PDB file of C-alpha atoms in Angstrom:
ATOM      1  CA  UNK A   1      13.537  13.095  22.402  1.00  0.00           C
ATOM      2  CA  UNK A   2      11.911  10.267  20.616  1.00  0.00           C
ATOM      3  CA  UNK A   3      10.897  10.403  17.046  1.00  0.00           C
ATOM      4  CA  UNK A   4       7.046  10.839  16.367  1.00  0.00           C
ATOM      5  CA  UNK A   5       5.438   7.651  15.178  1.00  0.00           C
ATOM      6  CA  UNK A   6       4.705   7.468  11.025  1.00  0.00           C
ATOM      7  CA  UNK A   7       1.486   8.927  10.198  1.00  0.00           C
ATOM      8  CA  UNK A   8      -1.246   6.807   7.645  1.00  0.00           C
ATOM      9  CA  UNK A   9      -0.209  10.171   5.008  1.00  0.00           C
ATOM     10  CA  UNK A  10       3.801   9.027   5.060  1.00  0.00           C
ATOM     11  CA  UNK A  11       2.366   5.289   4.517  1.00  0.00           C
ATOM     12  CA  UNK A  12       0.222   6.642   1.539  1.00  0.00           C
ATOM     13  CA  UNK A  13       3.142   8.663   0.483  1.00  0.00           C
ATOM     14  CA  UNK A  14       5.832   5.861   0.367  1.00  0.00           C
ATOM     15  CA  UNK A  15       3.604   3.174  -1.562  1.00  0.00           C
ATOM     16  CA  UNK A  16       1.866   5.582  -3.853  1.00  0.00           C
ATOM     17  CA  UNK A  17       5.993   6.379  -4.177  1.00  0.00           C
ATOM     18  CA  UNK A  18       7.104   2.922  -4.846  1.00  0.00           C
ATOM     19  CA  UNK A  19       3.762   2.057  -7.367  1.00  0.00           C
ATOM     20  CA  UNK A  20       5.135   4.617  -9.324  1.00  0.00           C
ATOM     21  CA  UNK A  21       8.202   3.180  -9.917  1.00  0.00           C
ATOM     22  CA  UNK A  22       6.620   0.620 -11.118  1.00  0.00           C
ATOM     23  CA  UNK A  23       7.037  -2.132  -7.725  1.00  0.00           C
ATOM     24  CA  UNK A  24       4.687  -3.828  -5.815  1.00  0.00           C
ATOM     25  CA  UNK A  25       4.595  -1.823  -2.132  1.00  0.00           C
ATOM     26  CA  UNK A  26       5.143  -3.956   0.857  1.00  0.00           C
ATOM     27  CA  UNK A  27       5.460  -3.302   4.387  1.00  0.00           C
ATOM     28  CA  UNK A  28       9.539  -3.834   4.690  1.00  0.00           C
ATOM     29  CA  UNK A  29      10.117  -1.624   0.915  1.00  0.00           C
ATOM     30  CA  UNK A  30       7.722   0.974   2.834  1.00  0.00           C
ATOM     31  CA  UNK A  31       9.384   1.056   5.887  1.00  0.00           C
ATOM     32  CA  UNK A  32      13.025   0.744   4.415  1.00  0.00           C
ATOM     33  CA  UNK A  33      11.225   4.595   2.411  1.00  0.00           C
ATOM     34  CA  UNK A  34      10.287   5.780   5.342  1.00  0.00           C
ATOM     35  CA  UNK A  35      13.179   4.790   7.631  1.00  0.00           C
ATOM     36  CA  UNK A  36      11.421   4.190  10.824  1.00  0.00           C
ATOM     37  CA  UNK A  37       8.018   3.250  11.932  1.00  0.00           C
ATOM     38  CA  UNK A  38       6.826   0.137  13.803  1.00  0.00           C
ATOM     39  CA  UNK A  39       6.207  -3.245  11.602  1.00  0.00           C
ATOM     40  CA  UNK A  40       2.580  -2.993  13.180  1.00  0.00           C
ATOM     41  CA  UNK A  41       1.191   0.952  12.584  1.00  0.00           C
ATOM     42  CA  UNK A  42       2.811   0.472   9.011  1.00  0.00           C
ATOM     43  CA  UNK A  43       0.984  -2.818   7.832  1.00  0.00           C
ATOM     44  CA  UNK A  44      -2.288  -1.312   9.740  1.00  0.00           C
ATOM     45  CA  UNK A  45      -2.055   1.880   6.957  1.00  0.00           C
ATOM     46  CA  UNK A  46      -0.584  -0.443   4.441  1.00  0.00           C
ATOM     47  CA  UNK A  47      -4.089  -2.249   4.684  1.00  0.00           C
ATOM     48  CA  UNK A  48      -6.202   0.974   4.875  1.00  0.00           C
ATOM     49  CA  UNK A  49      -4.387   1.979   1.498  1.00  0.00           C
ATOM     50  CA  UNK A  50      -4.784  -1.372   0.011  1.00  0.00           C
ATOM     51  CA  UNK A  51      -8.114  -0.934   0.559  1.00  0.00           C
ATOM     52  CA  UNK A  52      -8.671   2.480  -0.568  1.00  0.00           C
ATOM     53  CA  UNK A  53      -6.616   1.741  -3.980  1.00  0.00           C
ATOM     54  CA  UNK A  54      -9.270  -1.213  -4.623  1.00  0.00           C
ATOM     55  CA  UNK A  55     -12.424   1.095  -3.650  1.00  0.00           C
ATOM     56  CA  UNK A  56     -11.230   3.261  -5.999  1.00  0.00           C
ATOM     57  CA  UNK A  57     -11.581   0.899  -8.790  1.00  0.00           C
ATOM     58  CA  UNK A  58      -7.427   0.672  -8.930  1.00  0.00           C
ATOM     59  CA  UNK A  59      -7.631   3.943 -10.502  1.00  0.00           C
ATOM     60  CA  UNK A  60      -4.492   4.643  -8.129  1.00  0.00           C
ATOM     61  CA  UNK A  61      -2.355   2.771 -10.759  1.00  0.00           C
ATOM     62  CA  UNK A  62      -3.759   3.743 -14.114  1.00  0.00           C
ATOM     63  CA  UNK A  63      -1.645   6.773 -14.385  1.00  0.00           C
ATOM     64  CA  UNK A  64       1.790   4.289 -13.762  1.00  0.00           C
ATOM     65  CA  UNK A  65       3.796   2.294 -16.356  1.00  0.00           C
ATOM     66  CA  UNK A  66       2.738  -1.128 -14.515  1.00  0.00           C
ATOM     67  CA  UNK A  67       1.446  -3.779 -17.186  1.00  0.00           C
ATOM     68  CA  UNK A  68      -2.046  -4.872 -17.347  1.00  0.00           C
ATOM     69  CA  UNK A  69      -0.596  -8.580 -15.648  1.00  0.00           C
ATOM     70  CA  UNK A  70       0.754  -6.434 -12.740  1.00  0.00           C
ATOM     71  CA  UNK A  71      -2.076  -4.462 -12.485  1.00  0.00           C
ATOM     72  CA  UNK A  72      -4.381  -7.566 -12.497  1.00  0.00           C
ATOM     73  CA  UNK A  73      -2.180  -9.158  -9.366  1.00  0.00           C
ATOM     74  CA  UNK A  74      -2.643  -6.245  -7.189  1.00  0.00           C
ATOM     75  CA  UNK A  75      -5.950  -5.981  -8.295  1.00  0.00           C
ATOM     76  CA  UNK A  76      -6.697  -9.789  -7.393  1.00  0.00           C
ATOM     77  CA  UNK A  77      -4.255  -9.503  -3.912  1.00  0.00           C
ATOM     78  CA  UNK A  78      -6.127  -6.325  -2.834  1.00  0.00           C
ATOM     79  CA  UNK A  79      -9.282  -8.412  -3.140  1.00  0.00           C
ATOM     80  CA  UNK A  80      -8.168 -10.957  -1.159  1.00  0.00           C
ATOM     81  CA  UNK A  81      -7.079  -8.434   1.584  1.00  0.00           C
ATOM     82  CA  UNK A  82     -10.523  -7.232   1.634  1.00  0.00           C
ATOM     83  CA  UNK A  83     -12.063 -10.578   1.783  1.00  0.00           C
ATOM     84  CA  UNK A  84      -9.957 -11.848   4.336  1.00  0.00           C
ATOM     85  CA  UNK A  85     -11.232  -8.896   6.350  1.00  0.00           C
ATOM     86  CA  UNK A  86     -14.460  -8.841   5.983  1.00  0.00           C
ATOM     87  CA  UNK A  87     -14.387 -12.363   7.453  1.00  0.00           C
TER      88      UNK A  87
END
């Protein structure tokens, strides 16, 4: 029987996982998390939490030890995500 495909929650899950360690989340560190998942449903969630994180102010990462440079590159990258797909 084939394995159900990852839901957007387990995508949450995983990079809301890895920001708290203090990393940047990506699609491959999420994946490697969740341990399947196609390349393709995980960078479509990836986005929707990108986006989520920086409509929420990135409130997401004020409660993590990331520095305010880190915080200011995710900040700026999850811009340009946005941007980029607004386009």
């Amino acid at each position: 029987m084939a394995r159900p495909g990852v839901t957007k929650q387990e995508v949450y899950t995983a990079a809301n996982t890895i920001v708290a360690n203090n990393k940047m989340p990506n699609v491959a560190t999420i994946r490697k998390i969740l341990g399947r998942g196609s390349i393709t449903t995980i960078q479509k969630y990836f986005k929707n939490w990108k986006q989520d994180c920086f409509k929420k102010g990135g409130n997401t990462f004020t409660n993590t030890n990331l520095n305010a440079e880190e915080v200011a590159t995710l900040k700026y990258t999850l811009n340009q995500q946005i941007e980029k797909n607004s386009t």
